[in-house]
mmCIF file of C-alpha atoms in Angstrom:
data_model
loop_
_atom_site.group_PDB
_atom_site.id
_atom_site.type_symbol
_atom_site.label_atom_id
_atom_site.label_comp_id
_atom_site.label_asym_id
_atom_site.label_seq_id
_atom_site.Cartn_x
_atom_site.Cartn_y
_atom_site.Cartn_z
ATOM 1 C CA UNK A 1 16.688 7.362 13.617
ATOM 2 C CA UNK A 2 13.332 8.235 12.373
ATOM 3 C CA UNK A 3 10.695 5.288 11.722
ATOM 4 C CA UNK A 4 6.814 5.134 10.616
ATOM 5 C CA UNK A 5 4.605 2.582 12.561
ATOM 6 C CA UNK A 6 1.584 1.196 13.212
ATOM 7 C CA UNK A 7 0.011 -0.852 15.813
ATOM 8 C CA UNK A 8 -1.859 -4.080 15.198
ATOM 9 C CA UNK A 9 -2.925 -6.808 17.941
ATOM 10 C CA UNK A 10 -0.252 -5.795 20.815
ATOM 11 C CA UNK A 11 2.190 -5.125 18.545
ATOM 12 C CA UNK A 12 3.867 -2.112 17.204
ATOM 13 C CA UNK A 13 5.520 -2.473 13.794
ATOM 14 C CA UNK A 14 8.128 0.240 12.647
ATOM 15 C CA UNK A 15 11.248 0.922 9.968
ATOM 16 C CA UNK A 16 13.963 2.877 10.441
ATOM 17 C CA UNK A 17 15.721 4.305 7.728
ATOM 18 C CA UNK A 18 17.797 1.901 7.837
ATOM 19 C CA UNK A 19 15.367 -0.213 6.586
ATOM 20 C CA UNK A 20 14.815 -2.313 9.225
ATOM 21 C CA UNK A 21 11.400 -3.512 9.759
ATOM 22 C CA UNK A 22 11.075 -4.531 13.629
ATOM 23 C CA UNK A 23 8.081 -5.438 15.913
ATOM 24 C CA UNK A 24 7.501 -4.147 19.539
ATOM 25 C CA UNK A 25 5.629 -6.452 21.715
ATOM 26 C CA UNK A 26 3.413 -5.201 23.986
ATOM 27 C CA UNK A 27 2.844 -7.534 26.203
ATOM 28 C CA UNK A 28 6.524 -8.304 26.984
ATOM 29 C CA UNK A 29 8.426 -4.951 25.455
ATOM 30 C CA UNK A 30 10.103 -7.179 23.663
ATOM 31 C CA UNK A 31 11.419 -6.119 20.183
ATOM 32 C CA UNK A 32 12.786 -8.392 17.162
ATOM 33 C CA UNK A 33 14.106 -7.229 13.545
ATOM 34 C CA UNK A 34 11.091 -9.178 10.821
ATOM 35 C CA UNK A 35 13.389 -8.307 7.641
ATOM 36 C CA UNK A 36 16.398 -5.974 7.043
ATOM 37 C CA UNK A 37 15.458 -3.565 3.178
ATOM 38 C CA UNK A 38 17.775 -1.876 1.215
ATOM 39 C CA UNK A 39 18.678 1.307 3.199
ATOM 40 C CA UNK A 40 18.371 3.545 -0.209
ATOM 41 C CA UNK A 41 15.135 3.898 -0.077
ATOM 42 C CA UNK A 42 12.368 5.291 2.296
ATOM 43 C CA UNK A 43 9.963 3.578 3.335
ATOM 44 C CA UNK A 44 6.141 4.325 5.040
ATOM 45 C CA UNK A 45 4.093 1.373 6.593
ATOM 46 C CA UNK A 46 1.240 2.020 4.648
ATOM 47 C CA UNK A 47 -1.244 -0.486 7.342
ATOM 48 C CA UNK A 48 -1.701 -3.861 8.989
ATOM 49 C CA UNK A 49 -4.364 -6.036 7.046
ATOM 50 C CA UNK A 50 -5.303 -9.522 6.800
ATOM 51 C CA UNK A 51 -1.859 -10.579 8.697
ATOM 52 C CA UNK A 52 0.328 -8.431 6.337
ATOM 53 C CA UNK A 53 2.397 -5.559 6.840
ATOM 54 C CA UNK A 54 1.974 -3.413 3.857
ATOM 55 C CA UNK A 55 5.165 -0.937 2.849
ATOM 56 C CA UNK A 56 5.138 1.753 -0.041
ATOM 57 C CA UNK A 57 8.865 2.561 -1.034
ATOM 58 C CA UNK A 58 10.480 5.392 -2.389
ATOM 59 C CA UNK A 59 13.262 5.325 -4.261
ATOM 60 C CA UNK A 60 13.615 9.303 -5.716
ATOM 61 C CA UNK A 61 11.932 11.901 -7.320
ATOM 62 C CA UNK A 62 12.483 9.778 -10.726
ATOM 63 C CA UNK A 63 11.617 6.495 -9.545
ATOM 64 C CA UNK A 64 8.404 4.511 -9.514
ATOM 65 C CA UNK A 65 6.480 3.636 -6.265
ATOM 66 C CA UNK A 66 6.687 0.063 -5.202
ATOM 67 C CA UNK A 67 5.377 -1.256 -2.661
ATOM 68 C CA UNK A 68 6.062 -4.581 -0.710
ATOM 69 C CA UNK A 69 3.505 -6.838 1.996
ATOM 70 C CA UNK A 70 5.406 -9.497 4.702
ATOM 71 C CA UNK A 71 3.549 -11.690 5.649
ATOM 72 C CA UNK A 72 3.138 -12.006 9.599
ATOM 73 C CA UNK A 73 2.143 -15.645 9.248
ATOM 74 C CA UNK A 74 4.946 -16.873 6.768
ATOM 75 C CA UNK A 75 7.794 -14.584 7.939
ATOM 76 C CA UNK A 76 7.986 -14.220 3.804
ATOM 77 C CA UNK A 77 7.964 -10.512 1.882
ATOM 78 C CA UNK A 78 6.654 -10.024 -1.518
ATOM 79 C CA UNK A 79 6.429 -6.959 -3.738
ATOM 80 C CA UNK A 80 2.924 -5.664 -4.364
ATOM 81 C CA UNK A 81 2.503 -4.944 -8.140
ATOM 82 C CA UNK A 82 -0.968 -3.873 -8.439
ATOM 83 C CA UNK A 83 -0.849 -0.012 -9.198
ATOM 84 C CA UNK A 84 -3.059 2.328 -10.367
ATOM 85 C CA UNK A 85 -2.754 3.613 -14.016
ATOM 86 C CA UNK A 86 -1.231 7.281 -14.292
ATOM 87 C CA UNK A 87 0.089 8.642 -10.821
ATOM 88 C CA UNK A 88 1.293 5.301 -9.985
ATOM 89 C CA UNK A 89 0.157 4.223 -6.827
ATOM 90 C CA UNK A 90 -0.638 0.818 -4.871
ATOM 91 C CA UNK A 91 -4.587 -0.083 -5.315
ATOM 92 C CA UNK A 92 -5.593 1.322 -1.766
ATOM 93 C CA UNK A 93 -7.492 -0.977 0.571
ATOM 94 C CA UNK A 94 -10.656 0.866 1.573
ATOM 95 C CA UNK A 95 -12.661 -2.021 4.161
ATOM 96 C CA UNK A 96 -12.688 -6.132 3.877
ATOM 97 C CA UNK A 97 -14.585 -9.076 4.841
ATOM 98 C CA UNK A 98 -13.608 -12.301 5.276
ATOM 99 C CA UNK A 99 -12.975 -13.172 1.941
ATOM 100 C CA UNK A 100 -12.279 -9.555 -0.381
ATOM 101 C CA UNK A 101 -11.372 -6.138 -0.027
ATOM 102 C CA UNK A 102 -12.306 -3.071 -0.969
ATOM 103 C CA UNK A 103 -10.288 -1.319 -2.907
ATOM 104 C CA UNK A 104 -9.621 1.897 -5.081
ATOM 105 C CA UNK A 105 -7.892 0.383 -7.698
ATOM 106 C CA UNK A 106 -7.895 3.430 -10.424
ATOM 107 C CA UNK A 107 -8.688 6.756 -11.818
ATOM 108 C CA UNK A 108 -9.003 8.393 -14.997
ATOM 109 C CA UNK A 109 -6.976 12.044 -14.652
ATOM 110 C CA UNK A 110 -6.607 15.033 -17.212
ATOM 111 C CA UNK A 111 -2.863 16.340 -17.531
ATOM 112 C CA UNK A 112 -2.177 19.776 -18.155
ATOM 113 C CA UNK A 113 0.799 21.719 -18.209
ATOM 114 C CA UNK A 114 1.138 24.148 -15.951
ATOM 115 C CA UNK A 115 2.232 28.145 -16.859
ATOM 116 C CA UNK A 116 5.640 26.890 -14.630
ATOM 117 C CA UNK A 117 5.902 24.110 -17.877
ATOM 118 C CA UNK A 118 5.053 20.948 -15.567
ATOM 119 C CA UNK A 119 2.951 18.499 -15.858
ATOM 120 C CA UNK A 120 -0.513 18.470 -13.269
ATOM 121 C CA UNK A 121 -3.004 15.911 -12.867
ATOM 122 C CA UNK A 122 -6.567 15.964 -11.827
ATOM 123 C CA UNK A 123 -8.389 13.617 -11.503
ATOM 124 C CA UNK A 124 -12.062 13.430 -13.217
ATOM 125 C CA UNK A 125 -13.336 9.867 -11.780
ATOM 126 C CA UNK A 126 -12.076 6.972 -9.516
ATOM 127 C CA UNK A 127 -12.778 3.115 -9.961
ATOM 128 C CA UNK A 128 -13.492 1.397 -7.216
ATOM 129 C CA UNK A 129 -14.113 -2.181 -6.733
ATOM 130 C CA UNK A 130 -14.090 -5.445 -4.974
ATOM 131 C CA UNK A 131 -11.114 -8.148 -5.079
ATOM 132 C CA UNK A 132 -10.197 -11.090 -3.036
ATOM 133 C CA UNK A 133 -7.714 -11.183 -0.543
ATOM 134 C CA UNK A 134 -5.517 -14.112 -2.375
ATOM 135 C CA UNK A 135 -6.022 -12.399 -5.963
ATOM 136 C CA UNK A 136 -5.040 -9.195 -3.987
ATOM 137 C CA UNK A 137 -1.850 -10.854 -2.619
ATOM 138 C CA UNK A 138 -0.969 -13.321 -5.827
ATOM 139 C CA UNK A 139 -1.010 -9.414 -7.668
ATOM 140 C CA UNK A 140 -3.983 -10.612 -9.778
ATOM 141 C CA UNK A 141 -6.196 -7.779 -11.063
ATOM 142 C CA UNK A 142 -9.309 -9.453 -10.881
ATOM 143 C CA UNK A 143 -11.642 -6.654 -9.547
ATOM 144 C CA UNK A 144 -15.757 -6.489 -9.480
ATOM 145 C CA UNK A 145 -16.259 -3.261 -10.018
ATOM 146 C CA UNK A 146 -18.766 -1.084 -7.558
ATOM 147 C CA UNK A 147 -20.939 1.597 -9.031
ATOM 148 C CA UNK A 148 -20.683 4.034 -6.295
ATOM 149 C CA UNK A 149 -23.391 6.656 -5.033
ATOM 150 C CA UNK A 150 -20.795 9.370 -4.152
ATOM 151 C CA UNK A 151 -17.472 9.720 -3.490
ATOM 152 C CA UNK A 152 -15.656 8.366 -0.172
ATOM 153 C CA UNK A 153 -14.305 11.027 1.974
#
């Protein structure tokens, strides 16, 4: 069965597509299921930050992106609802400190329809900003913006 995964402190963390989130340890090869998802969907472990498991889910070619964080600490999941405006995506964490992240948390794009009759984006500027971790994961979008002196790579 095919999974995504990441590794984060002696741990690997992977879903199948059966939706099954698991951890590998390590230290002991041990493995344990952290939460069983709906198997319609396919999912991509986005990253392991601040003690959460981030997931972005796909549902279809006509469905929005959502994306989910479970919480190594709590053993709890919760849906991530902060997206970015047009080309829906989950506000990106760039770097963090103790206390925020960095994040890319919009864009403003230009749609034109292409000589095939579909719609393409490109995008003219990105926002980003700072936000703290428990606004970030309480899906408040409380961001201090960051003038930036040229683009991230």
């Amino acid at each position: 069965t095919k999974t995504t995964g990441v590794y984060d402190q002696n741990s690997i963390y992977e879903i199948n597509n059966d939706g099954e989130l698991y951890q590998i340890s390590l230290t002991d090869g041990s493995d344990k299921i952290l939460e069983q998802f709906p198997s319609d969907m396919e999912y991509t472990i986005g990253e392991v930050v601040d003690n959460h498991i981030i997931l972005d889910v796909f549902g279809g070619i006509t469905s929005e992106p959502k994306a989910y964080s479970y919480d190594l600490q709590t053993n709890t999941t919760n849906e991530i609802t902060l997206m970015t405006s047009e080309i829906k995506q989950r506000v990106k964490i760039l770097g963090e400190n103790e206390a925020y992240f960095f994040v890319y948390y919009d864009h403003d794009e230009e749609k034109e329809i292409s000589w095939a009759g579909t719609e393409q984006y490109h995008i003219q500027k990105y926002y980003y900003g700072l936000i703290t971790k428990k606004d970030y994961w309480n899906n408040n979008a409380t961001y201090i913006p960051v003038k930036m002196i040229s683009l991230p790579l």
